[in-house]
mmCIF file of C-alpha atoms in Angstrom:
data_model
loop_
_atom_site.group_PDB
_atom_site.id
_atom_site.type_symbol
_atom_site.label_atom_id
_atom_site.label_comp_id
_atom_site.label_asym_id
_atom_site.label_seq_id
_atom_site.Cartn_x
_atom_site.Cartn_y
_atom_site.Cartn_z
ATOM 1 C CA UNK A 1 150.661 158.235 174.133
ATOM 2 C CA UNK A 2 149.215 156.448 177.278
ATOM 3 C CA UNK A 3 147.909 158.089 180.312
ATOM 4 C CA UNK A 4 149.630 156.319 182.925
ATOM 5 C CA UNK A 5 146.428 156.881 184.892
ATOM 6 C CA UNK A 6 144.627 154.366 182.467
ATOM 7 C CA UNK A 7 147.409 152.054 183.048
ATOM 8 C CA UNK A 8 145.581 148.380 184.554
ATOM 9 C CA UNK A 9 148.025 147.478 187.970
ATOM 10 C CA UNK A 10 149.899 143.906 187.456
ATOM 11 C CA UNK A 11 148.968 141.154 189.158
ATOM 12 C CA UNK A 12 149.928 140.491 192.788
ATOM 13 C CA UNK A 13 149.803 136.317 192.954
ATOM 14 C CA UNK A 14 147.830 135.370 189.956
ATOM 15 C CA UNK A 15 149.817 133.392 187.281
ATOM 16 C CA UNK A 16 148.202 132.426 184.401
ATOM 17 C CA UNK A 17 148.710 128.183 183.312
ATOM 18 C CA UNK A 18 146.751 127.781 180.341
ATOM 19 C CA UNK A 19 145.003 129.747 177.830
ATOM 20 C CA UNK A 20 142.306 128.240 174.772
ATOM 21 C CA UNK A 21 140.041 130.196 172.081
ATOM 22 C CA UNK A 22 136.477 128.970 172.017
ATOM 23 C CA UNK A 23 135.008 128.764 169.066
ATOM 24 C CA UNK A 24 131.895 130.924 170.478
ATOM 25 C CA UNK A 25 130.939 133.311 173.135
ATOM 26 C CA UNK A 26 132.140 132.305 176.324
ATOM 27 C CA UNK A 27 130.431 133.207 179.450
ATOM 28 C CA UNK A 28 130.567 130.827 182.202
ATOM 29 C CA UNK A 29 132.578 128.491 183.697
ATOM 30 C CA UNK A 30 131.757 125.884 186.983
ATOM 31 C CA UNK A 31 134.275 123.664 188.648
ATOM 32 C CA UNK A 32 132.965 120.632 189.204
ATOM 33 C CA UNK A 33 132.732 120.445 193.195
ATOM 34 C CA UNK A 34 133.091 116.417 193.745
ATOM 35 C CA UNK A 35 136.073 114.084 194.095
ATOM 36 C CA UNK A 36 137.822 112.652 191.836
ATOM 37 C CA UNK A 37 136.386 114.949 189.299
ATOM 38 C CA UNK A 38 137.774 118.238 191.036
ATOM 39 C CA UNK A 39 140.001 118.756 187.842
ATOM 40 C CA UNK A 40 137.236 119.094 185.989
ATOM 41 C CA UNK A 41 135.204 122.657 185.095
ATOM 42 C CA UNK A 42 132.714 123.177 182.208
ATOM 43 C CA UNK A 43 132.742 126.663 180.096
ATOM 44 C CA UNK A 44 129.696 127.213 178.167
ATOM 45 C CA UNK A 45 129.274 129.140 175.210
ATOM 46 C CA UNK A 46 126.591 131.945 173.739
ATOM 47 C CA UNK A 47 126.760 132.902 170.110
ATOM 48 C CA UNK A 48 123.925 135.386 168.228
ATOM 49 C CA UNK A 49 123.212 133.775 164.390
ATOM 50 C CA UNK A 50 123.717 136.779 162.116
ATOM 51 C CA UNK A 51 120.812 137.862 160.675
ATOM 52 C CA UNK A 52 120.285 137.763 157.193
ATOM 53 C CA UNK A 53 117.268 140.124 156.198
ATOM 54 C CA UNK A 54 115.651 142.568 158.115
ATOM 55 C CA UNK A 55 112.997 140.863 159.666
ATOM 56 C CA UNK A 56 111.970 141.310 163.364
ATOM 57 C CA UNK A 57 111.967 138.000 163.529
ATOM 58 C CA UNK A 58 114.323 136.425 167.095
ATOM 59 C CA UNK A 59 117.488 135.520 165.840
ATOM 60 C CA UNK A 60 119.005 131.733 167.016
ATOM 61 C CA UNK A 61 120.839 131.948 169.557
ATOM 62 C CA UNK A 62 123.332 128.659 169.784
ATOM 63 C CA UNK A 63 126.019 127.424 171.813
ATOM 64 C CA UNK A 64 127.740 124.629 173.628
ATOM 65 C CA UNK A 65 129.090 123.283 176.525
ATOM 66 C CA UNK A 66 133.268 122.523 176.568
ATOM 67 C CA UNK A 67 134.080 119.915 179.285
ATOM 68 C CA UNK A 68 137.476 120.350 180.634
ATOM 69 C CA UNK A 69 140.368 118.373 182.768
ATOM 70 C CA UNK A 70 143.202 120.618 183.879
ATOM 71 C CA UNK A 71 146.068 120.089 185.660
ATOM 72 C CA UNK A 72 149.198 122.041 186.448
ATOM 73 C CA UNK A 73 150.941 121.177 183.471
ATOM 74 C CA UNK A 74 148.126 120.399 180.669
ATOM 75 C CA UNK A 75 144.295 122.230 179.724
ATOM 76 C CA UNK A 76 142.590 118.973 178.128
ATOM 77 C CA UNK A 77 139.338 119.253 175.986
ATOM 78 C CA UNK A 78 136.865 116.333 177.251
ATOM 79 C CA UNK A 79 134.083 116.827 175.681
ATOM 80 C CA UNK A 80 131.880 119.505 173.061
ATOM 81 C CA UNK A 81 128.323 119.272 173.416
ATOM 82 C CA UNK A 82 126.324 121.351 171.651
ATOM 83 C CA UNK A 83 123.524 123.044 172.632
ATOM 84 C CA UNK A 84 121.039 126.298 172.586
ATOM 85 C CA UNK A 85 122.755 129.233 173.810
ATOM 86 C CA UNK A 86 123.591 129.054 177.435
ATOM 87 C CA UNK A 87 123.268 132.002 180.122
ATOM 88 C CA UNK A 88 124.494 130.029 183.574
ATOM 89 C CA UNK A 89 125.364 126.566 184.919
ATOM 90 C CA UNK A 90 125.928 125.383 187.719
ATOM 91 C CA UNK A 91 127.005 121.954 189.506
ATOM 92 C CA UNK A 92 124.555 120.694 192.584
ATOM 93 C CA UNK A 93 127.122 120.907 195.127
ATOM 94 C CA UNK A 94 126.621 117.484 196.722
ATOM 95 C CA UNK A 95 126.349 114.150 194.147
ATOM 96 C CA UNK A 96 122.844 112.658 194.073
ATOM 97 C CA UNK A 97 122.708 108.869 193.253
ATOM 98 C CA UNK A 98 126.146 108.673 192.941
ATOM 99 C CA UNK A 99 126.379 111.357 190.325
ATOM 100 C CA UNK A 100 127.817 114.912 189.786
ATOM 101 C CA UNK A 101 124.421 116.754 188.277
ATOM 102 C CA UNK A 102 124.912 120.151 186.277
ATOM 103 C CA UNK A 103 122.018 122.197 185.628
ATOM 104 C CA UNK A 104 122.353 123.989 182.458
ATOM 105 C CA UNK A 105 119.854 127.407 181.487
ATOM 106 C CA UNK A 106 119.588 128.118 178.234
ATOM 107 C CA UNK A 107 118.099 130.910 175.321
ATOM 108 C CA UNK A 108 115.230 128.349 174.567
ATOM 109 C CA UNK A 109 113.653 129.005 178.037
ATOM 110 C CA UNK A 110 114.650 125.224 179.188
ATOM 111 C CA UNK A 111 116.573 123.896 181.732
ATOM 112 C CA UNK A 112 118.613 121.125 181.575
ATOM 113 C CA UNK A 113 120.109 118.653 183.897
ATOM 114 C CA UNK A 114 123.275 116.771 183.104
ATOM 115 C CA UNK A 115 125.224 114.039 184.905
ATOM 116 C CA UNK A 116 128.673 113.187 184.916
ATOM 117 C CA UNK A 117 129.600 109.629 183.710
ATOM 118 C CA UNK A 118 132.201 108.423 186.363
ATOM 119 C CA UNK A 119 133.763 106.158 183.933
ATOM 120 C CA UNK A 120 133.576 108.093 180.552
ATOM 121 C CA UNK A 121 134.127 111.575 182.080
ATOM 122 C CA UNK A 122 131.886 112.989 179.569
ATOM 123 C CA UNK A 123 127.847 114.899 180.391
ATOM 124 C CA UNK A 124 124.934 112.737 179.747
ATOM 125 C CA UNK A 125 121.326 114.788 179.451
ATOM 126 C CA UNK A 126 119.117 113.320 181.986
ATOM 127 C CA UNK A 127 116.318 115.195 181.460
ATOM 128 C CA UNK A 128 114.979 118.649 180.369
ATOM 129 C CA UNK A 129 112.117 121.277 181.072
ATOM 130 C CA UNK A 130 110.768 124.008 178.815
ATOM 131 C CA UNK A 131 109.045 126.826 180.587
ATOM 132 C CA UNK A 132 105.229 127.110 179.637
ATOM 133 C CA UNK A 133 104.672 130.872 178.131
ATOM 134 C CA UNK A 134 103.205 131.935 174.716
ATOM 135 C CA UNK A 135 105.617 132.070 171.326
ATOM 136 C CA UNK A 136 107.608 135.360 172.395
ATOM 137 C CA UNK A 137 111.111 134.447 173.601
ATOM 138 C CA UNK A 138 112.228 133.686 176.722
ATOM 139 C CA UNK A 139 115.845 133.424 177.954
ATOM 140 C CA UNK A 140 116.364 131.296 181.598
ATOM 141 C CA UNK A 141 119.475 133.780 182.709
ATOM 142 C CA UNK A 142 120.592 132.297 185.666
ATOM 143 C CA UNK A 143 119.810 128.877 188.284
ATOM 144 C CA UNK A 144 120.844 128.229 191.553
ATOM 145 C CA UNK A 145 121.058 124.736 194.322
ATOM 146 C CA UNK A 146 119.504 124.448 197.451
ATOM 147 C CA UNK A 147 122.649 122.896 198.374
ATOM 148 C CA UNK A 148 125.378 124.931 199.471
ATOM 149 C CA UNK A 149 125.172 124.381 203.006
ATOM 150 C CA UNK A 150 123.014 121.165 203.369
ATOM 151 C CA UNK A 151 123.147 118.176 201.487
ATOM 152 C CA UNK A 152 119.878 116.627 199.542
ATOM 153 C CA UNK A 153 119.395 113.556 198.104
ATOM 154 C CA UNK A 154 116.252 115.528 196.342
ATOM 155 C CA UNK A 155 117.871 119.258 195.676
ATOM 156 C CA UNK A 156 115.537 122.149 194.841
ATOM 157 C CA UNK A 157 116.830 124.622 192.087
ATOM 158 C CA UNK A 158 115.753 128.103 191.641
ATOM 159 C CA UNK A 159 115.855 130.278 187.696
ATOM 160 C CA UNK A 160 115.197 133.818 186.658
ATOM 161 C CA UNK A 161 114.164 134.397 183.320
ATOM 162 C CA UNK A 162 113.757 137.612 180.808
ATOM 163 C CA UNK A 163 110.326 138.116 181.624
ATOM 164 C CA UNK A 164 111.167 139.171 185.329
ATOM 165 C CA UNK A 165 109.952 135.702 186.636
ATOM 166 C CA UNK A 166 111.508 133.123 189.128
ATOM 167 C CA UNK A 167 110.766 129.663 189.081
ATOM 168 C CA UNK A 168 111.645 127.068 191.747
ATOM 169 C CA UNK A 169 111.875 123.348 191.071
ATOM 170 C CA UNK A 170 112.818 120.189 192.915
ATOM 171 C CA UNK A 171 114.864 116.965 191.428
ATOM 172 C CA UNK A 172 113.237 114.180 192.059
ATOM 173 C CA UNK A 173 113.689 110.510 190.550
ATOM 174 C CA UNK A 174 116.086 111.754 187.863
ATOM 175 C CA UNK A 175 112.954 114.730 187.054
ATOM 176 C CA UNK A 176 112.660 118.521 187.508
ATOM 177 C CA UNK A 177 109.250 118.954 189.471
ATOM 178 C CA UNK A 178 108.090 122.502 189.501
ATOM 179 C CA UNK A 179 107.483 124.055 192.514
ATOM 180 C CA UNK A 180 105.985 127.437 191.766
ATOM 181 C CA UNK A 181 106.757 130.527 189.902
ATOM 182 C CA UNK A 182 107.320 133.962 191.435
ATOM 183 C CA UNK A 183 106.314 137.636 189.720
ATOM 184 C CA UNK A 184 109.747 139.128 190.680
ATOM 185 C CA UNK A 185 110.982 141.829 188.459
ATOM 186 C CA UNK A 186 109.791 144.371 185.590
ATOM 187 C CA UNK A 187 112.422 143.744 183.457
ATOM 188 C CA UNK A 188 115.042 141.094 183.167
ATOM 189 C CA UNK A 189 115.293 139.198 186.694
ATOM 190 C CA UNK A 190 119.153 138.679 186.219
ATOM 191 C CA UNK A 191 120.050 136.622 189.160
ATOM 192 C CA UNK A 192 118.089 134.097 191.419
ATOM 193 C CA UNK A 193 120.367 132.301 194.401
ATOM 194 C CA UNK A 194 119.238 130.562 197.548
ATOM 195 C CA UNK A 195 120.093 131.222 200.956
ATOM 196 C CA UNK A 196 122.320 128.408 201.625
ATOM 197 C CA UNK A 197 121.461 127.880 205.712
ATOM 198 C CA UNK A 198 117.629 127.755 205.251
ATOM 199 C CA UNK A 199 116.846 127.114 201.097
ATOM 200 C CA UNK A 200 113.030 128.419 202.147
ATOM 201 C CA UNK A 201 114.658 131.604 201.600
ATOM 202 C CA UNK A 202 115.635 132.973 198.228
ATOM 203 C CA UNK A 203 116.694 136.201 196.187
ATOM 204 C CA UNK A 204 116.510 137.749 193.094
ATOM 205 C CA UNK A 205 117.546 140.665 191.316
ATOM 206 C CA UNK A 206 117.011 142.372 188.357
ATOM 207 C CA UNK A 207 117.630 145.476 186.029
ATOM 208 C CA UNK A 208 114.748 146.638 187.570
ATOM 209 C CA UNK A 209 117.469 147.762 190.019
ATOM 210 C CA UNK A 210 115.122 145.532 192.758
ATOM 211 C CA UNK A 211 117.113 143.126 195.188
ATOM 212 C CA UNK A 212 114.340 141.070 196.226
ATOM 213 C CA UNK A 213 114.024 138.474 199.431
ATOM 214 C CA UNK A 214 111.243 136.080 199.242
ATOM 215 C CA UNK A 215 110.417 132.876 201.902
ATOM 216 C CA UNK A 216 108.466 130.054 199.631
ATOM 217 C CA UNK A 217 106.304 129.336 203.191
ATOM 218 C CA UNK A 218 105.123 132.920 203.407
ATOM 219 C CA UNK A 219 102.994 132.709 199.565
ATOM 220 C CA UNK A 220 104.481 134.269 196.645
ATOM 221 C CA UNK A 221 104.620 137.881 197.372
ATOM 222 C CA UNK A 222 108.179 139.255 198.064
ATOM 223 C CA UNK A 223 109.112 139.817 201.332
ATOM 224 C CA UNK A 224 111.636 142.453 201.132
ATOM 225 C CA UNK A 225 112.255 144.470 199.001
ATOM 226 C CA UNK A 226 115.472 147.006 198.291
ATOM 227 C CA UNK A 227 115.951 149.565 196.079
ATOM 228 C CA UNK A 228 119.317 150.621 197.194
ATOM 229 C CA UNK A 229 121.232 149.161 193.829
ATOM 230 C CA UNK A 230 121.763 152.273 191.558
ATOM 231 C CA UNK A 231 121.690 150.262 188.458
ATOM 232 C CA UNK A 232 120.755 146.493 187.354
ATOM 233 C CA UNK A 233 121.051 144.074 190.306
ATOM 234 C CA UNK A 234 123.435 140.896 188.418
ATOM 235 C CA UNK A 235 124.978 138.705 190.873
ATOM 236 C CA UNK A 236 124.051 137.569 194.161
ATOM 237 C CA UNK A 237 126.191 134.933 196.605
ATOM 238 C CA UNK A 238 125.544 133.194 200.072
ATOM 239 C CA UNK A 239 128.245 132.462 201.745
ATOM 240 C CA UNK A 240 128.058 128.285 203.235
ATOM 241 C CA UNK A 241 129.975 129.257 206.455
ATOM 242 C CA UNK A 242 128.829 132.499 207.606
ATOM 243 C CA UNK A 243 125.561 132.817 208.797
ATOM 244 C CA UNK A 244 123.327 135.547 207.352
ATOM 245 C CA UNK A 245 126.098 137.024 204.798
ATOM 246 C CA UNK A 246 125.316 137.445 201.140
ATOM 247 C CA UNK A 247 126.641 139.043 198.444
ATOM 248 C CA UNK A 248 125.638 141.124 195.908
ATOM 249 C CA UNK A 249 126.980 142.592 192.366
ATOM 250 C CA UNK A 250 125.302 145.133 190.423
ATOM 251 C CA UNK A 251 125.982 146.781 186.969
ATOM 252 C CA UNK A 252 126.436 149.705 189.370
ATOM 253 C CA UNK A 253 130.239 148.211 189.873
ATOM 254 C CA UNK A 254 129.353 148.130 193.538
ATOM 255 C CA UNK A 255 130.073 144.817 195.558
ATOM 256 C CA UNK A 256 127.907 144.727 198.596
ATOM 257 C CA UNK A 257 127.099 142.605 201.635
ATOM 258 C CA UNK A 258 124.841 142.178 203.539
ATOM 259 C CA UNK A 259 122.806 140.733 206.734
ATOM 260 C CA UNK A 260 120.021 139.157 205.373
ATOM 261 C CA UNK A 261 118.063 139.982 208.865
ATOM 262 C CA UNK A 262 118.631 143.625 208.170
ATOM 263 C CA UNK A 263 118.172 144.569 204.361
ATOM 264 C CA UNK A 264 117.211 148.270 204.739
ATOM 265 C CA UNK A 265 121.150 149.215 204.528
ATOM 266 C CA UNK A 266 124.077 146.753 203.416
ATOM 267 C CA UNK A 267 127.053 146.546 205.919
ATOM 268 C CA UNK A 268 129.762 147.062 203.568
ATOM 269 C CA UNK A 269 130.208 147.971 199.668
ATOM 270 C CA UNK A 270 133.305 148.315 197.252
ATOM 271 C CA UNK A 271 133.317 149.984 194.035
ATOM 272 C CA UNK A 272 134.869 147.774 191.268
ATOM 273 C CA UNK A 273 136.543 148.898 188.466
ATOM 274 C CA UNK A 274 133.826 147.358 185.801
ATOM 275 C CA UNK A 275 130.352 146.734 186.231
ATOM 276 C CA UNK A 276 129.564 143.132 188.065
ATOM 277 C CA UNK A 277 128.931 140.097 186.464
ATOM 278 C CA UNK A 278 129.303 137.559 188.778
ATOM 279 C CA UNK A 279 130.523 137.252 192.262
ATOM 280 C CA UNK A 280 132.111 133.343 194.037
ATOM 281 C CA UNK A 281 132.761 133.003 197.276
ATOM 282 C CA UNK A 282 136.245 130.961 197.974
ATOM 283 C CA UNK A 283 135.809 127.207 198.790
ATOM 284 C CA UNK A 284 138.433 127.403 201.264
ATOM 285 C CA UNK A 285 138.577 130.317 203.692
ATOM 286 C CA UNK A 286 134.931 131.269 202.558
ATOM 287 C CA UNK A 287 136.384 135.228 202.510
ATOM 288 C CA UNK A 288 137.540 136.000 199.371
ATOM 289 C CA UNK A 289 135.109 136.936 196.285
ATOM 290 C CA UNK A 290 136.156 136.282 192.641
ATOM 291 C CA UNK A 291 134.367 138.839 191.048
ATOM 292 C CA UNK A 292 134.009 139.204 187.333
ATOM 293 C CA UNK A 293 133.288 142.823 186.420
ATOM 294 C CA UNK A 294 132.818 142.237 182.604
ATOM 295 C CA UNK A 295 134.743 145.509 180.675
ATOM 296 C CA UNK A 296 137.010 145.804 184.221
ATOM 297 C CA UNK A 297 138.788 142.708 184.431
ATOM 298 C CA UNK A 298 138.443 139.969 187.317
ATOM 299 C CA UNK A 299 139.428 140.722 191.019
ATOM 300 C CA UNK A 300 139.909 139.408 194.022
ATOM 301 C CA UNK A 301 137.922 140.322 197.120
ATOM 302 C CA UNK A 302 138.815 139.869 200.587
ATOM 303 C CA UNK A 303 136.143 140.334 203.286
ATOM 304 C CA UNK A 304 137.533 139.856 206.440
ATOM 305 C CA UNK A 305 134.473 140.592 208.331
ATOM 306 C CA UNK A 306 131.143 142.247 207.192
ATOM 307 C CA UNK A 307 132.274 145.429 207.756
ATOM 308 C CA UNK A 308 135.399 145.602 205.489
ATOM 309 C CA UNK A 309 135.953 144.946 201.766
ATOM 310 C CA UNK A 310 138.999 145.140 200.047
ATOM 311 C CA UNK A 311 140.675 144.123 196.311
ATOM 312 C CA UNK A 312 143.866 142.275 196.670
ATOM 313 C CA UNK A 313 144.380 141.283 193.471
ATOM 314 C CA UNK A 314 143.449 142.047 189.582
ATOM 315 C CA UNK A 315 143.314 139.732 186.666
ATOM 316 C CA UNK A 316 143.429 141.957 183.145
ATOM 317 C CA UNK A 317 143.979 138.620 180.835
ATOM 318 C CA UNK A 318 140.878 139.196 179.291
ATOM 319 C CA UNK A 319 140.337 141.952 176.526
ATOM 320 C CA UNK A 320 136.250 141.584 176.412
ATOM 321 C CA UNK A 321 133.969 141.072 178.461
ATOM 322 C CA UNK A 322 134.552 138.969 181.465
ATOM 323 C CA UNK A 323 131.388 137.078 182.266
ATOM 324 C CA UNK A 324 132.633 134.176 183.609
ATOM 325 C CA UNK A 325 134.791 133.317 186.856
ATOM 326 C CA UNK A 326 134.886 130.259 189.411
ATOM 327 C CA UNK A 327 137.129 128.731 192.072
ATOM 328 C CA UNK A 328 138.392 125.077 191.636
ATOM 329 C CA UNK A 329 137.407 122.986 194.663
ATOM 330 C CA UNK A 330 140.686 121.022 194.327
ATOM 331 C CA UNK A 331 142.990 123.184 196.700
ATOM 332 C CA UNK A 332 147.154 123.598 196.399
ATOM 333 C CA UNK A 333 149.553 123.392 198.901
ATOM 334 C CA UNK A 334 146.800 122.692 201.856
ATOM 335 C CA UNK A 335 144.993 126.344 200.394
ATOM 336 C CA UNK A 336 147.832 128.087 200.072
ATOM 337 C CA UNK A 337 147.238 127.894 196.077
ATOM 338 C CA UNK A 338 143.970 127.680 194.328
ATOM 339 C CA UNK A 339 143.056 127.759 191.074
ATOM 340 C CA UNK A 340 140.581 129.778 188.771
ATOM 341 C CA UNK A 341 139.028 129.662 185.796
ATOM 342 C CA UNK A 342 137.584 132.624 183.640
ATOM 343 C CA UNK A 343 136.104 133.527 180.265
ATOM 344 C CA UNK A 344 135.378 136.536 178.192
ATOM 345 C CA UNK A 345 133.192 136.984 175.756
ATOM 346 C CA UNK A 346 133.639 138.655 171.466
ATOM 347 C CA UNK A 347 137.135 137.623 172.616
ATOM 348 C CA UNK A 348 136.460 133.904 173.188
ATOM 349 C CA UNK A 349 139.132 133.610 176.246
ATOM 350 C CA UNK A 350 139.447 131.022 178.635
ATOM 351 C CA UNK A 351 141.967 131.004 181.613
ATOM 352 C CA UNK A 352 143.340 128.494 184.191
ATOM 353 C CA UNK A 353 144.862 130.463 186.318
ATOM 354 C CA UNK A 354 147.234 130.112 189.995
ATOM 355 C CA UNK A 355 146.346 132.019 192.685
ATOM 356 C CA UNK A 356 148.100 132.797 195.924
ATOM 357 C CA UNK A 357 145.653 132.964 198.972
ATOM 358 C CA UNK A 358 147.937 132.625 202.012
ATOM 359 C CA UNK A 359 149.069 136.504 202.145
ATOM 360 C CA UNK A 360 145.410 137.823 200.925
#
């Protein structure tokens, strides 16, 4: 018999359109951000290559990338490009040359840059770089723009990797330039993300349980640093129209914010039901987080200033692990409606999912 304590609540104005079983791991998705190509959202995939012997040797890790159109009525496969094992993507949030660029990190500790043909709707490669480190692996587990609040015509990009590093690069003439590397974190340096309203400024955090601030013009020593996560620091969030407000996710299920002028204490923090994945601000209203807390489902967040957080909604689709979670760009009924799309992985779910915004 069920405890009715255990029992997940329904959702409040979250309708799910369209379901589809990857072939793989699933564990991100990105809506593309750029007209006419709003429909469109990438989920990319992770799978671990069973081992056959006992050797310590690293097992292959292999995925791929699904390129999706959605609309109200159909979920349409584009594209399947296969690739190594992906940890994060994520779309430059202005086109450069004419061109919607993805930047892809992957198991192979590469990064990749993609570009959206305008008249096949289908990913191109444009051009690739490996990280330089001896013959142990390396994973690149997450990547962020320089873009969210200013456009480039040459965007910078910023990576964490599995050896606690952070690497910052810029695009230039259709090339990833490296721009230095950072000693961030003792363990895994989960998350990297710019500050949107000056991109000198960037963060990282890792399962260290670190949250680290560091300024590219002040050398390459940190310059903060917080220990008040209780457990592995995963997600982290600027938010394009309010000045000095970031966001943080941490496998301590806490989401917290913060003003980035004052990091000794956050201003406000919510305890999730599952640990934190990843964290989204909204596109529209810029105050509502779509977190995914991995074993606790996907929620909805609404900050209506820094001093208040609140969960208006819950999304329990997803049996596994929910890794994945974005906002579509393309809004419904003048932001009233917006859509979503998630993934989980073991269970290989994605969702395209409704959302109501105008009473949350």
């Amino acid at each position: 018999m069920s405890d009715d304590s255990d029992e997940k609540p329904p959702c409040k104005q979250i309708t799910t359109l369209h379901t589809y079983k990857t072939d793989f791991n699933a564990d991100s998705v990105e809506w593309c951000p750029h007209e006419p190509h709003q429909n469109v959202f990438v989920c990319a995939n992770y799978q671990l290559k069973e081992s056959k012997d006992d050797t310590n040797a690293p097992r292959e890790r292999f995925g791929c990338i699904l390129l999706f159109s959605v609309s109200l009525e159909e979920l349409r496969l584009l594209q399947t490009l296969p690739t190594a094992a992906i940890l994060d993507q994520k779309w430059c949030h202005n086109p450069v040359n004419g061109c919607s660029i993805l930047g892809v990190a992957n198991a192979q500790k590469t990064i990749e840059i993609y570009a959206l043909n305008a008249n096949t709707v289908q990913l191109d490669l444009i051009t690739s770089y490996q990280l330089e480190d001896d013959d142990s692996e390396t994973l690149v587990l997450s990547l962020d723009w320089s873009t969210g609040k200013y456009e480039s015509s040459e965007p910078e990009l910023v990576c964490s990797d599995s050896k606690g590093k952070i690497h910052r690069f810029k695009f230039t003439n259709n090339e990833l330039v490296r721009d230095g590397s950072w000693n961030g974190h003792d363990f895994e340096a989960w998350i990297a993300a710019f500050y949107y309203w000056e991109p000198n400024i960037f963060f990282s955090g890792g399962d260290d349980c670190v949250f680290l601030k560091f300024d590219k013009r002040a050398g390459l020593e940190p310059v903060s640093r917080n220990r008040n996560h209780e457990a592995g620091v995963t997600s982290i969030h600027s938010n394009s129209k309010r000045e000095y407000v970031l966001a943080t996710g941490s496998y301590d299920t806490q989401v917290r914010l913060w003003d980035i002028r004052f990091l000794k204490n956050c201003t406000s923090c919510i305890k999730t039901p599952g640990t934190l994945w990843r964290l989204k601000w909204d596109p529209f209203y810029h105050k509502h987080l779509l977190a995914a807390c991995m074993l606790g489902g996907v929620h909805i967040i609404k900050s209506n200033n820094p001093e208040c957080l609140e969960i208006v909604d819950s999304y329990y689709k997803h049996e596994n692990i929910s890794y994945g979670a974005d906002w579509s760009f393309s809004p419904i009924n003048s932001k009233e409606q917006a859509l979503i799309a998630t993934c989980s992985f073991y269970d290989n779910l994605l969702c395209v999912s409704q959302v109501g915004l105008n009473n949350q």
